[in-house]
Short mmCIF file of C-alpha atoms in Angstrom, two decimals:
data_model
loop_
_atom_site.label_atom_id
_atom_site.label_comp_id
_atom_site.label_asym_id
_atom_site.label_seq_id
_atom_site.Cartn_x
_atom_site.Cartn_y
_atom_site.Cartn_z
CA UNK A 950 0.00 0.00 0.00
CA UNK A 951 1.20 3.57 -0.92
CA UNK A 952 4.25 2.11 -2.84
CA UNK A 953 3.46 4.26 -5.72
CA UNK A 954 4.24 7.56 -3.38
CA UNK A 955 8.04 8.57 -3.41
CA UNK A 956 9.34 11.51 -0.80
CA UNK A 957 11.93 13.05 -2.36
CA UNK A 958 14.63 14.56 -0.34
CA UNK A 959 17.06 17.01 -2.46
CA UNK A 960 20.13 18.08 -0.56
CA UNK A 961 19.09 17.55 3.00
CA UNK A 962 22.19 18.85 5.54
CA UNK A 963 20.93 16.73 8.81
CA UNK A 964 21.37 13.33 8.53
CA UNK A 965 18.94 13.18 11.40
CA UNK A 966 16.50 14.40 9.47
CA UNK A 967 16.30 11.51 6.85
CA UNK A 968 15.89 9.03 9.70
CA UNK A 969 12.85 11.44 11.11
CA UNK A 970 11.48 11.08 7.82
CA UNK A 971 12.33 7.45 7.49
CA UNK A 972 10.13 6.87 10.67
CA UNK A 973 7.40 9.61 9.70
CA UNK A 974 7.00 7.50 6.23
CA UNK A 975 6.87 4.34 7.76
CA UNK A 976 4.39 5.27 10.79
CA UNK A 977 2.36 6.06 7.82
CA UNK A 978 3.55 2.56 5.74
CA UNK A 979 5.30 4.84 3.03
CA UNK A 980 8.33 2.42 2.20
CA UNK A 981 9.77 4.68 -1.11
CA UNK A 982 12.31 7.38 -0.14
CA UNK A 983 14.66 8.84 -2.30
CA UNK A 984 17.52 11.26 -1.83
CA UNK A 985 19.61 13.83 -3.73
CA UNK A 986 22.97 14.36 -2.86
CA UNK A 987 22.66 13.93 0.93
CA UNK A 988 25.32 15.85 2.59
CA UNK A 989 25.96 13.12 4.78
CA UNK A 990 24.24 9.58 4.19
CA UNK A 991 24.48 6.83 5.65
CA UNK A 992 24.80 8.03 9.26
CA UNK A 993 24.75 6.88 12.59
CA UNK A 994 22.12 10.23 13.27
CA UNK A 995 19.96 9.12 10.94
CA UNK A 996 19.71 5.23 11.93
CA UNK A 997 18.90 6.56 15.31
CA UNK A 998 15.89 8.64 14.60
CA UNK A 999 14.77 6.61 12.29
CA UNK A 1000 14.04 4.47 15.49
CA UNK A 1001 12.87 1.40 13.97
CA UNK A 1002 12.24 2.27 10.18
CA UNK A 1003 15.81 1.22 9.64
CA UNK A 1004 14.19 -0.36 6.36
CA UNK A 1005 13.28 2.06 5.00
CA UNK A 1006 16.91 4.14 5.16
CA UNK A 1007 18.21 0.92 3.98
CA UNK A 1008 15.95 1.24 0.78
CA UNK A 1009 16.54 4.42 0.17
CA UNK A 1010 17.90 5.11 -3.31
CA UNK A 1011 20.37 8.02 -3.79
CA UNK A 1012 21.09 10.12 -6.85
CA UNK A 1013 22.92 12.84 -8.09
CA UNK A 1014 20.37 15.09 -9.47
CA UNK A 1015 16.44 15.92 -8.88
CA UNK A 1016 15.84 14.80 -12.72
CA UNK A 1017 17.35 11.69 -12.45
CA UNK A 1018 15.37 11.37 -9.22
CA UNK A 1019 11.97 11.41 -10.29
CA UNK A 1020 12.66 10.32 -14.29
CA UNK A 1021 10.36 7.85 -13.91
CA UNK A 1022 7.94 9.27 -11.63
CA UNK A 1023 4.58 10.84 -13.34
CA UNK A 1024 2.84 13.18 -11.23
CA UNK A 1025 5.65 15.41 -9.26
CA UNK A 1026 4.64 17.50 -6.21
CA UNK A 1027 7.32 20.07 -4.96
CA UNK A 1028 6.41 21.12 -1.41
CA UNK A 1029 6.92 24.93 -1.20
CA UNK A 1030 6.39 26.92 2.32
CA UNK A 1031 7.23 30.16 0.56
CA UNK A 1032 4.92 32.48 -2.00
CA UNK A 1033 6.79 32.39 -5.45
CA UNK A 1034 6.40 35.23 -7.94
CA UNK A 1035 4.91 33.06 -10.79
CA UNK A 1036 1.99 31.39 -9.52
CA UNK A 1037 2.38 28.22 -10.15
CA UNK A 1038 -0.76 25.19 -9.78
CA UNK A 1039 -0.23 24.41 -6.34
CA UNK A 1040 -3.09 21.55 -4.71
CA UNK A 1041 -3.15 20.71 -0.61
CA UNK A 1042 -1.81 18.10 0.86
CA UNK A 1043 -5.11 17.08 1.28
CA UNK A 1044 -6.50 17.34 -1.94
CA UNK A 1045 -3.25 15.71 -3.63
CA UNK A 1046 -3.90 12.51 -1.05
CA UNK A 1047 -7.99 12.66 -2.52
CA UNK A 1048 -7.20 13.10 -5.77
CA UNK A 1049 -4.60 10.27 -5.99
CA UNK A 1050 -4.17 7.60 -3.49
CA UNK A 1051 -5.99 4.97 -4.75
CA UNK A 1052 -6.88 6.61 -8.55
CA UNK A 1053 -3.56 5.41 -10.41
CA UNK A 1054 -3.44 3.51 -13.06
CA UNK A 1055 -0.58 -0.01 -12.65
CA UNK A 1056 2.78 1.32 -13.00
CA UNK A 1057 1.85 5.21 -12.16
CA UNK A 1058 4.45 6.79 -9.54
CA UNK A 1059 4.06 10.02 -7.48
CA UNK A 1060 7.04 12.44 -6.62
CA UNK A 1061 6.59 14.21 -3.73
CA UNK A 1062 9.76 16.08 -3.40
CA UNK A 1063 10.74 17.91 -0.08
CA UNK A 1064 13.55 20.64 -0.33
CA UNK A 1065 16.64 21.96 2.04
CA UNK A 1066 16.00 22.40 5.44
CA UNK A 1067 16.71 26.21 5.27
CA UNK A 1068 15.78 27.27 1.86
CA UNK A 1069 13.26 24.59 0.07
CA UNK A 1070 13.29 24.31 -3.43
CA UNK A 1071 14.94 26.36 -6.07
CA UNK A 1072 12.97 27.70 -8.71
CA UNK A 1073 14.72 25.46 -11.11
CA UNK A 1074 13.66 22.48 -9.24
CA UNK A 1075 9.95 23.69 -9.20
CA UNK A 1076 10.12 24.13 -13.07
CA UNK A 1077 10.40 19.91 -13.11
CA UNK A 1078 7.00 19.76 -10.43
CA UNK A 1079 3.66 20.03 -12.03
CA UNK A 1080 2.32 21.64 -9.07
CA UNK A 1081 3.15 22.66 -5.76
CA UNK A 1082 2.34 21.10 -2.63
CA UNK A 1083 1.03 22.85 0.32
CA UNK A 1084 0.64 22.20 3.87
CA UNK A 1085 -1.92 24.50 5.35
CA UNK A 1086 -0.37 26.53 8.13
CA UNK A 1087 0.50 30.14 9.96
CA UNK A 1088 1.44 32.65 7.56
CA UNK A 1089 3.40 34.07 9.90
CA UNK A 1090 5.73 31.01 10.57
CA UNK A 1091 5.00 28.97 7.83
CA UNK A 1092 8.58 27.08 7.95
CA UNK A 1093 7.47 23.03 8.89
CA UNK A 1094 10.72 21.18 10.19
CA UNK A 1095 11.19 18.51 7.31
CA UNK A 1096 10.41 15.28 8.83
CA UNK A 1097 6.84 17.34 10.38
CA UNK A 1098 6.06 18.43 6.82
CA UNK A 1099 6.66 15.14 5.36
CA UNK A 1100 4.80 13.35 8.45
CA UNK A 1101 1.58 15.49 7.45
CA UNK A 1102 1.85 14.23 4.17
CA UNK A 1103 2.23 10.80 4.92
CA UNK A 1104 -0.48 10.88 7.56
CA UNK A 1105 -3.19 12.23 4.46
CA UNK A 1106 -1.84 9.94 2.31
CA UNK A 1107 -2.72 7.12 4.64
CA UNK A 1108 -6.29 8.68 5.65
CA UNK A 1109 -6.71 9.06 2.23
CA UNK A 1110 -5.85 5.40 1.64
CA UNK A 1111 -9.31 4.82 3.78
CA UNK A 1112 -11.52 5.81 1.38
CA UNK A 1113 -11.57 5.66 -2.28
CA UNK A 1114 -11.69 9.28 -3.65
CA UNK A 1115 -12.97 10.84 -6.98
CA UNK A 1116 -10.30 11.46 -9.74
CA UNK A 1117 -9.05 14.90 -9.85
CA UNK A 1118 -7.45 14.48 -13.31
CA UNK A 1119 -11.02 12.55 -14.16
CA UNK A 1120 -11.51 11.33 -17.39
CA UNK A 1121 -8.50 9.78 -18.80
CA UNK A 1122 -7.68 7.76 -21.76
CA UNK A 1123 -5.97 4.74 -21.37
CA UNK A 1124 -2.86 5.59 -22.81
CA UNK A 1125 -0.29 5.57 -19.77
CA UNK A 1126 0.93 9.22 -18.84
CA UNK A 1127 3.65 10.33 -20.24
CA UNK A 1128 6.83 9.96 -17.28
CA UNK A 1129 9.11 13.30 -16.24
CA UNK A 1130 11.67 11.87 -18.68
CA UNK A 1131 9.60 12.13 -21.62
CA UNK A 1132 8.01 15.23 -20.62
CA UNK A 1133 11.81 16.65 -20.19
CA UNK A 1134 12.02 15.27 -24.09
CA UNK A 1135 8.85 17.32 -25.16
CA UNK A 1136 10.56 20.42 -23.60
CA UNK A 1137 13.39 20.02 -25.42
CA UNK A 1138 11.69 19.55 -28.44
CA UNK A 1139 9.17 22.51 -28.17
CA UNK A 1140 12.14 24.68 -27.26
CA UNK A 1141 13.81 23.86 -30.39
CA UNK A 1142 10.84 24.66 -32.45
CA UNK A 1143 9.72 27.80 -30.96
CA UNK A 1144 13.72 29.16 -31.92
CA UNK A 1145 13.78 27.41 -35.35
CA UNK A 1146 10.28 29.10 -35.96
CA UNK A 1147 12.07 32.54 -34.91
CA UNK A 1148 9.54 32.96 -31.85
CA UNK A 1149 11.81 32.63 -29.25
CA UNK A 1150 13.70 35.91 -28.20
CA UNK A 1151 17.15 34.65 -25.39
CA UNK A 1152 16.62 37.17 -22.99
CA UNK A 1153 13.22 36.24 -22.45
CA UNK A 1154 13.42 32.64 -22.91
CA UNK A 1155 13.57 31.50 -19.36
CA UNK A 1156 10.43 33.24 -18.47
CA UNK A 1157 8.58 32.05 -21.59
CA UNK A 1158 9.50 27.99 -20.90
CA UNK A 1159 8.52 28.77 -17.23
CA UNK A 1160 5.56 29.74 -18.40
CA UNK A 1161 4.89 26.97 -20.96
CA UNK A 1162 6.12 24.06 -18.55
CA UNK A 1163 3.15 25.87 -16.42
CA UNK A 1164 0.70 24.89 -19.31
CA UNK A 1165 1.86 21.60 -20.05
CA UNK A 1166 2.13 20.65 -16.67
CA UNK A 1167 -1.13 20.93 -15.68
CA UNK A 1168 -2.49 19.07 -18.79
CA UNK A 1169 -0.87 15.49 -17.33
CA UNK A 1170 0.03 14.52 -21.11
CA UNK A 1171 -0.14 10.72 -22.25
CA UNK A 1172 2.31 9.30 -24.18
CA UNK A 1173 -0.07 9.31 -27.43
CA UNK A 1174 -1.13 12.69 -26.97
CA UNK A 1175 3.11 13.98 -26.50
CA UNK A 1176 3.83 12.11 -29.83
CA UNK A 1177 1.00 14.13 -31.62
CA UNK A 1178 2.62 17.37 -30.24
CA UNK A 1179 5.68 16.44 -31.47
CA UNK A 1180 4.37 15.86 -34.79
CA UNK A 1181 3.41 18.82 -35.00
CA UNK A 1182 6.39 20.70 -33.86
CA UNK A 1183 8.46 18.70 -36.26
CA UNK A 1184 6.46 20.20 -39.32
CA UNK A 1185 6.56 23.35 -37.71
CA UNK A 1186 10.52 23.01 -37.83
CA UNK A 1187 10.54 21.34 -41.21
CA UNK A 1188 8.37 24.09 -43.08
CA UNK A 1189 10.92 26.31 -41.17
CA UNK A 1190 14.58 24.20 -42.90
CA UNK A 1191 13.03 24.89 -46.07
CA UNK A 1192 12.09 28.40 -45.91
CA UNK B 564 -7.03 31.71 17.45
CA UNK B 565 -6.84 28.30 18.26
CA UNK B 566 -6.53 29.80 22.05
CA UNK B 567 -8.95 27.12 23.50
CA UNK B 568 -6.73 24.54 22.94
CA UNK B 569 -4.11 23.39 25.08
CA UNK B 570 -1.24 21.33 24.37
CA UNK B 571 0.06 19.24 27.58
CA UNK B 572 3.43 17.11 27.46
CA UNK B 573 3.72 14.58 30.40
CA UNK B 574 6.90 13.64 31.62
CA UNK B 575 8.54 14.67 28.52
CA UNK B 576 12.51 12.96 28.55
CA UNK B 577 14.37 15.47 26.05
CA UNK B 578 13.52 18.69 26.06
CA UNK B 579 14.63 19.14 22.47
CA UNK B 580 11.75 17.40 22.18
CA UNK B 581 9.73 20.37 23.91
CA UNK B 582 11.34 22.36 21.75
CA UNK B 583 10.05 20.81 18.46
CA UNK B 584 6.44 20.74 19.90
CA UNK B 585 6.57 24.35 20.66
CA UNK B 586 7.32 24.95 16.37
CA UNK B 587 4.90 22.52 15.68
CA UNK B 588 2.26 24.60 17.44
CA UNK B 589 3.06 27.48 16.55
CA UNK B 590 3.57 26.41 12.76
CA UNK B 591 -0.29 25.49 13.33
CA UNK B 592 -1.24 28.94 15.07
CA UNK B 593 -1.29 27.16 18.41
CA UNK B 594 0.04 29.17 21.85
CA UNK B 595 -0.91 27.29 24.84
CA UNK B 596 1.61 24.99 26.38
CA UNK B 597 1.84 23.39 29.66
CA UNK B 598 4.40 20.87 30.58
CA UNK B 599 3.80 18.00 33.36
CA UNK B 600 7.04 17.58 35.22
CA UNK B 601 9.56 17.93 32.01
CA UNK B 602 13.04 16.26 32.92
CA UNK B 603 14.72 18.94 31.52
CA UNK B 604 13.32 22.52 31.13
CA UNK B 605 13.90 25.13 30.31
CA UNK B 606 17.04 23.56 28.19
CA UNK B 607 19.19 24.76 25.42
CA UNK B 608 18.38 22.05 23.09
CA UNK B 609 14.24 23.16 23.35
CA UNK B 610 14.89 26.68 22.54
CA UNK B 611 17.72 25.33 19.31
CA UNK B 612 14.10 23.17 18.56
CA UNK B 613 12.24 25.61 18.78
CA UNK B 614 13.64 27.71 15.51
CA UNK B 615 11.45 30.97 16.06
CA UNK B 616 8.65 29.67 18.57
CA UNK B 617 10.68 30.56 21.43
CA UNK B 618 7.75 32.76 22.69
CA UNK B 619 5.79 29.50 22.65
CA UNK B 620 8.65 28.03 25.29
CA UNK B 621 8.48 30.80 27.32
CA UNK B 622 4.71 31.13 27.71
CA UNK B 623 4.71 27.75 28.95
CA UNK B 624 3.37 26.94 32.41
CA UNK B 625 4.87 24.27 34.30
CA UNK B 626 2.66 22.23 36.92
CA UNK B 627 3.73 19.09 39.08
CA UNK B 628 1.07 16.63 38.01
CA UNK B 629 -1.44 16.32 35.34
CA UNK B 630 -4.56 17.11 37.41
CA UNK B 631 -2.99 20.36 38.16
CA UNK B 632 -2.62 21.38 34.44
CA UNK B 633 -5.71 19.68 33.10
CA UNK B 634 -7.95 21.59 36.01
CA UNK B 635 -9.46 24.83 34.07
CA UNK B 636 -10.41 22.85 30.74
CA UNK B 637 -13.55 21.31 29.94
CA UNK B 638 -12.74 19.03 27.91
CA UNK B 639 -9.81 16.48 27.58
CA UNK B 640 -8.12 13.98 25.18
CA UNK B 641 -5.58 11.57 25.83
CA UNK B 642 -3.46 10.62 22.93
CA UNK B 643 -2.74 6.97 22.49
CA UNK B 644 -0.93 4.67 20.27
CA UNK B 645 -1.74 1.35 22.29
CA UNK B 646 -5.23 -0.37 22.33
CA UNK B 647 -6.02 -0.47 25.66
CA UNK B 648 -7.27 -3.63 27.83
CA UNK B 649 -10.43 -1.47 28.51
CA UNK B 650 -12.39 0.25 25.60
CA UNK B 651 -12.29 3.69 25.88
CA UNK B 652 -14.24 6.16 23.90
CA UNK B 653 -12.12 7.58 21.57
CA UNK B 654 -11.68 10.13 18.31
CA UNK B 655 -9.65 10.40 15.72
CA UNK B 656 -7.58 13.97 15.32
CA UNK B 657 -9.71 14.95 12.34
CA UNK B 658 -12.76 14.19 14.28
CA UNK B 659 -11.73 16.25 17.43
CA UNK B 660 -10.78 19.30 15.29
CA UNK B 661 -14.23 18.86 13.76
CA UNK B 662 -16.17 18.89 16.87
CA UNK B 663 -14.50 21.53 18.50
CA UNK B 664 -13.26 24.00 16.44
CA UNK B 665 -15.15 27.24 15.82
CA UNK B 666 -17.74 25.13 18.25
CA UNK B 667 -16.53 26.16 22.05
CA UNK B 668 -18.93 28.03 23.72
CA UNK B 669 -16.58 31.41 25.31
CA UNK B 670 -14.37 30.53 28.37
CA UNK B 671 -14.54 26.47 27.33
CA UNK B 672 -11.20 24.97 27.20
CA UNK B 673 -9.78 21.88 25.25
CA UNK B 674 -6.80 19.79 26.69
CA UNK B 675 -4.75 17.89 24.38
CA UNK B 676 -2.26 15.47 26.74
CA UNK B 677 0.41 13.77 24.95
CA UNK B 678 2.49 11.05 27.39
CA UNK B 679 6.51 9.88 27.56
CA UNK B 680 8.29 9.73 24.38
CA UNK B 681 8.76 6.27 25.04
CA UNK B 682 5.83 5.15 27.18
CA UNK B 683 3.26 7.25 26.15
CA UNK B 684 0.17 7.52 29.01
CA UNK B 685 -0.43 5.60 32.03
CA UNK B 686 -3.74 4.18 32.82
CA UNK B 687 -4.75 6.90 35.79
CA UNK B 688 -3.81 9.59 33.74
CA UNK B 689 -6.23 8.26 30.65
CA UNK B 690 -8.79 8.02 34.01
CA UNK B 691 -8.55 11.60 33.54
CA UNK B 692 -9.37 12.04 30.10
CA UNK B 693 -13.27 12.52 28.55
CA UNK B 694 -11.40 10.67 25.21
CA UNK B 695 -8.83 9.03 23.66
CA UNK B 696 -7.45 10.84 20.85
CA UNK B 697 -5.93 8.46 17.99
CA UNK B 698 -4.01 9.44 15.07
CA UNK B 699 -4.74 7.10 12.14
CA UNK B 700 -1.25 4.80 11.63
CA UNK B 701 0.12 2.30 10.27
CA UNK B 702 -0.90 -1.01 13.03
CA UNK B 703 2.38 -2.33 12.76
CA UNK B 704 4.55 0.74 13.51
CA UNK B 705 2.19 3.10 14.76
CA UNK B 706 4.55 4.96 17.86
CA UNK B 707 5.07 8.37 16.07
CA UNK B 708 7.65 10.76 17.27
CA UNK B 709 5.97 12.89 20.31
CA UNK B 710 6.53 16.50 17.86
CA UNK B 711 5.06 14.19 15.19
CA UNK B 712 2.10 13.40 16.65
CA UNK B 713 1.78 17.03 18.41
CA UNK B 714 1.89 18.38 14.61
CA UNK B 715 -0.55 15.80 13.09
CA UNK B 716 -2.89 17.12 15.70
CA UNK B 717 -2.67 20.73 15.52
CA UNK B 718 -2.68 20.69 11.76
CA UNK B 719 -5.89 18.77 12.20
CA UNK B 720 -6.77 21.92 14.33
CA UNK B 721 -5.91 24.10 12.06
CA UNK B 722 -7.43 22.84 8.81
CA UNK B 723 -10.58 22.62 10.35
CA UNK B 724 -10.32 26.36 11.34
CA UNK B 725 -11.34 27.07 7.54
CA UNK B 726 -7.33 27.79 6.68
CA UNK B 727 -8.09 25.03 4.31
CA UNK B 728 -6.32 26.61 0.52
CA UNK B 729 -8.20 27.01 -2.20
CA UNK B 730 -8.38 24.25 -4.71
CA UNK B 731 -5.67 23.45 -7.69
CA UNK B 732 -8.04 25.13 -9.97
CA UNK B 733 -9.03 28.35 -7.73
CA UNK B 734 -5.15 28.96 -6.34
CA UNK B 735 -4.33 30.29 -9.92
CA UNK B 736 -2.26 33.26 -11.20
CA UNK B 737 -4.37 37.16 -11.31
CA UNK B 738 -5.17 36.33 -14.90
CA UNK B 739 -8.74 35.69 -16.06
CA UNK B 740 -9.80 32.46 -17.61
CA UNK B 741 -10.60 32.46 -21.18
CA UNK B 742 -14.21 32.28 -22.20
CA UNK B 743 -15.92 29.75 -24.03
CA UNK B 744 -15.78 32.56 -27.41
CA UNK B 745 -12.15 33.29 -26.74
CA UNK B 746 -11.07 29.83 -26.54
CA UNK B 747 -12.74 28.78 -30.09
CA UNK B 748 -11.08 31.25 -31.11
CA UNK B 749 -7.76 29.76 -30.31
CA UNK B 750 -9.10 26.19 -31.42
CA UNK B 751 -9.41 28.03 -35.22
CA UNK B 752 -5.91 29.73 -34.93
CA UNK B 753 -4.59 26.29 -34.57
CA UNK B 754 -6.59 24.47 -36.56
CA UNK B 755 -5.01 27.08 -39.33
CA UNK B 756 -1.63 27.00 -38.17
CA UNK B 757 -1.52 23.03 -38.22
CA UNK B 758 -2.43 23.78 -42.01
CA UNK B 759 -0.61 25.96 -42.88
CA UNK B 760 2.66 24.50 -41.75
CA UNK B 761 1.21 20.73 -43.77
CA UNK B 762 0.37 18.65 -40.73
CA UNK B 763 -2.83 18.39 -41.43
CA UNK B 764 -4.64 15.83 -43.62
CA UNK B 765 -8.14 16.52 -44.32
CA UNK B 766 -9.75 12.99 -43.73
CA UNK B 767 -8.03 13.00 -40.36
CA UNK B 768 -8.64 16.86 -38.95
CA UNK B 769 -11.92 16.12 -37.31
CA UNK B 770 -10.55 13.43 -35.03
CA UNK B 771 -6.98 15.57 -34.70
CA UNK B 772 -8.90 18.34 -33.53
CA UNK B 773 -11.12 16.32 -31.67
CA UNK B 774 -7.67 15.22 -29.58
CA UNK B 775 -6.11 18.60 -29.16
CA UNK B 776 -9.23 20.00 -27.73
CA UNK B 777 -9.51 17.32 -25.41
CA UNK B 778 -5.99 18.08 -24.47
CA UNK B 779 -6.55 21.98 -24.23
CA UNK B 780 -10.02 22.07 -22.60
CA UNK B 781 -8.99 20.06 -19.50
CA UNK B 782 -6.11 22.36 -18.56
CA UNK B 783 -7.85 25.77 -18.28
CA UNK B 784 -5.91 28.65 -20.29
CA UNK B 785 -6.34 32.10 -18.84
CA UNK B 786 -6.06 35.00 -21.70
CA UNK B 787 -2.57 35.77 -20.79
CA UNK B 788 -1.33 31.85 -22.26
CA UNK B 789 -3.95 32.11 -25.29
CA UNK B 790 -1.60 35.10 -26.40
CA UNK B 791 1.37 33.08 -25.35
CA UNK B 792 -0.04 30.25 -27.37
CA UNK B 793 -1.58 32.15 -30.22
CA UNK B 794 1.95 34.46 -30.58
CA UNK B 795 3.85 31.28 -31.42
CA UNK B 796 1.53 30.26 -33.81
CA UNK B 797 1.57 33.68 -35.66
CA UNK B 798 5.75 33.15 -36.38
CA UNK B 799 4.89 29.52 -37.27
CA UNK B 800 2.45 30.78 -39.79
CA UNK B 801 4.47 33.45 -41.44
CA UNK B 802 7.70 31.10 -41.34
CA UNK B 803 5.56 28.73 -43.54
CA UNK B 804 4.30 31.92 -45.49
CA UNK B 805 8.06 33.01 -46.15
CA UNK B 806 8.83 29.24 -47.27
#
């Protein structure tokens, strides 16, 4: 149960921390955790707070980067305490456990990816989530310790898991949804197009893909409908060779 | 807000452990603590816990047994991991923060009693309690960290306040959606763009279109990405002009 639900740690400094979340996962029988360039892992801190969830530290995968972390996740949460400029889709902890615990299709994985204890996620790293994740709390001292944000999470996940909830996505095909890899592969591709079709302008391109990762985000693309984009983009840039 | 309720530690071993309770409430909007005979306290490692809810610390009140600091409330949980040899009446943290909050009558005061980190409540104290207040857990590994549990609680608390955010589709950016007019006008700009650059073939443009509305009508443009959208198909319409 809840196997298809991976926390995401990127960069954590405490090793304490991971076992805190080790044991906050596995009070809540989350088994998947995942880490990106731990400063310091294993570690004697973290065995100890993990305080009986040793198996899930000893699961844990590691990996160099956030995109290699969740390349073959589908849905990708990044938890986010502070207000960002660009507003980005951002869904509850709540409604993310209603919308998907229990609703995915065989094979489907959740990211749910937690930042650095002192300063979260960088915006870079919330360009590869499709929406953020909140935790409902005092806007005046809105900063969770990480294994107490993560422990919320769990703990809806797991209530969640007690009832079988409506669809938020809702009608879907049954092509599988596209994975963060291939979505990473559409980027590229539509990135390419919009500069062989002259549209895009450097100065303002990081704004402009930030904007369009927005749309396509939200859209939860299947593998069918990416490969009809991508036809279309490679007309697009074929008109454009010849002209 | 949230003054009614009352968070009480028993016995509590490590104070850093206070300390982590105190930023859990007050990460949840929660003021009121009162500490049964802590080991240690007041204690460095509380206030390092704390991180910013130091006020929390020192606005706690200290009493000698758990009559003492239960005696002004009116009503009062115990929280427990164990099943007990004798049935006691008992609600879940969602269901406590659903009864009571936003429902005290003025002057009534809620007690929330959390035991020993290691041996949570003893029988006569539970004597003392109107309920038994459960967090939903995993059977097999269901002894959370005491700041865990304390933050599972008072988020309950919290949510049920009405802080609840808005939904994935309401939390958006300050632009308008487009309207129903505005977005078949879009669905024509493409339809002419897919033309005009070749990818369309007649005998299949009713079920192409058929797909690309299905993909653009479930993610809900606002009128700032129709001109995003509709700009890039403009230079991939006059490329294929120039061609």
């Amino acid at each position: 149960m809840l196997q298809e639900f991976n926390i995401i740690l990127v960069e954590t400094s405490h090793p304490g921390n991971i076992g805190a979340v080790a044991r906050a996962m596995k009070n809540m029988q989350l088994s998947q955790l995942r880490l990106v360039n731990p400063k310091l892992f294993p570690h004697a801190d973290a065995t100890a707070r993990a305080a009986g969830a040793e198996d899930v530290l000893r699961g844990a995968r590691v990996f160099a980067t956030l995109p290699e972390a969740i390349a073959d996740c589908h849905i990708v949460f990044g938890a986010s305490a502070r207000d960002r400029t660009i507003s980005w889709p951002a869904m509850t902890a709540r409604q993310c456990a209603e919308a998907y615990v229990g609703c995915l299709s065989p094979g489907e994985r959740v990211a749910l990816v937690f930042g650095r204890e002192n300063s979260g996620l960088k915006n870079h790293e919330l360009d590869a989530c499709h929406y953020l994740l909140r935790i409902p709390c005092n806007p005046e001292f809105s900063s969770l310790n990480l294994a107490a944000a993560v422990q919320v999470v769990c703990y809806e996940l797991f209530v969640a898991g007690g009832f079988q909830a409506e669809s938020a996505v809702g009608d879907r095909g049954e092509e599988p949804l596209a994975n963060a890899e291939q979505m990473e592969a559409f980027y590229r591709h539509l990135l390419e197009t919009i500069a062989d079709i002259g549209f895009l302008h450097p100065e303002r391109s990081r704004t402009l893909m930030r904007r369009l990762r927005r749309i396509f985000n939200r859209i939860h693309l299947d593998t069918k409908e990416v490969d009809i984009l991508r036809g279309i983009f490679r007309f697009a840039q074929d008109h454009n060779l010849k002209s």
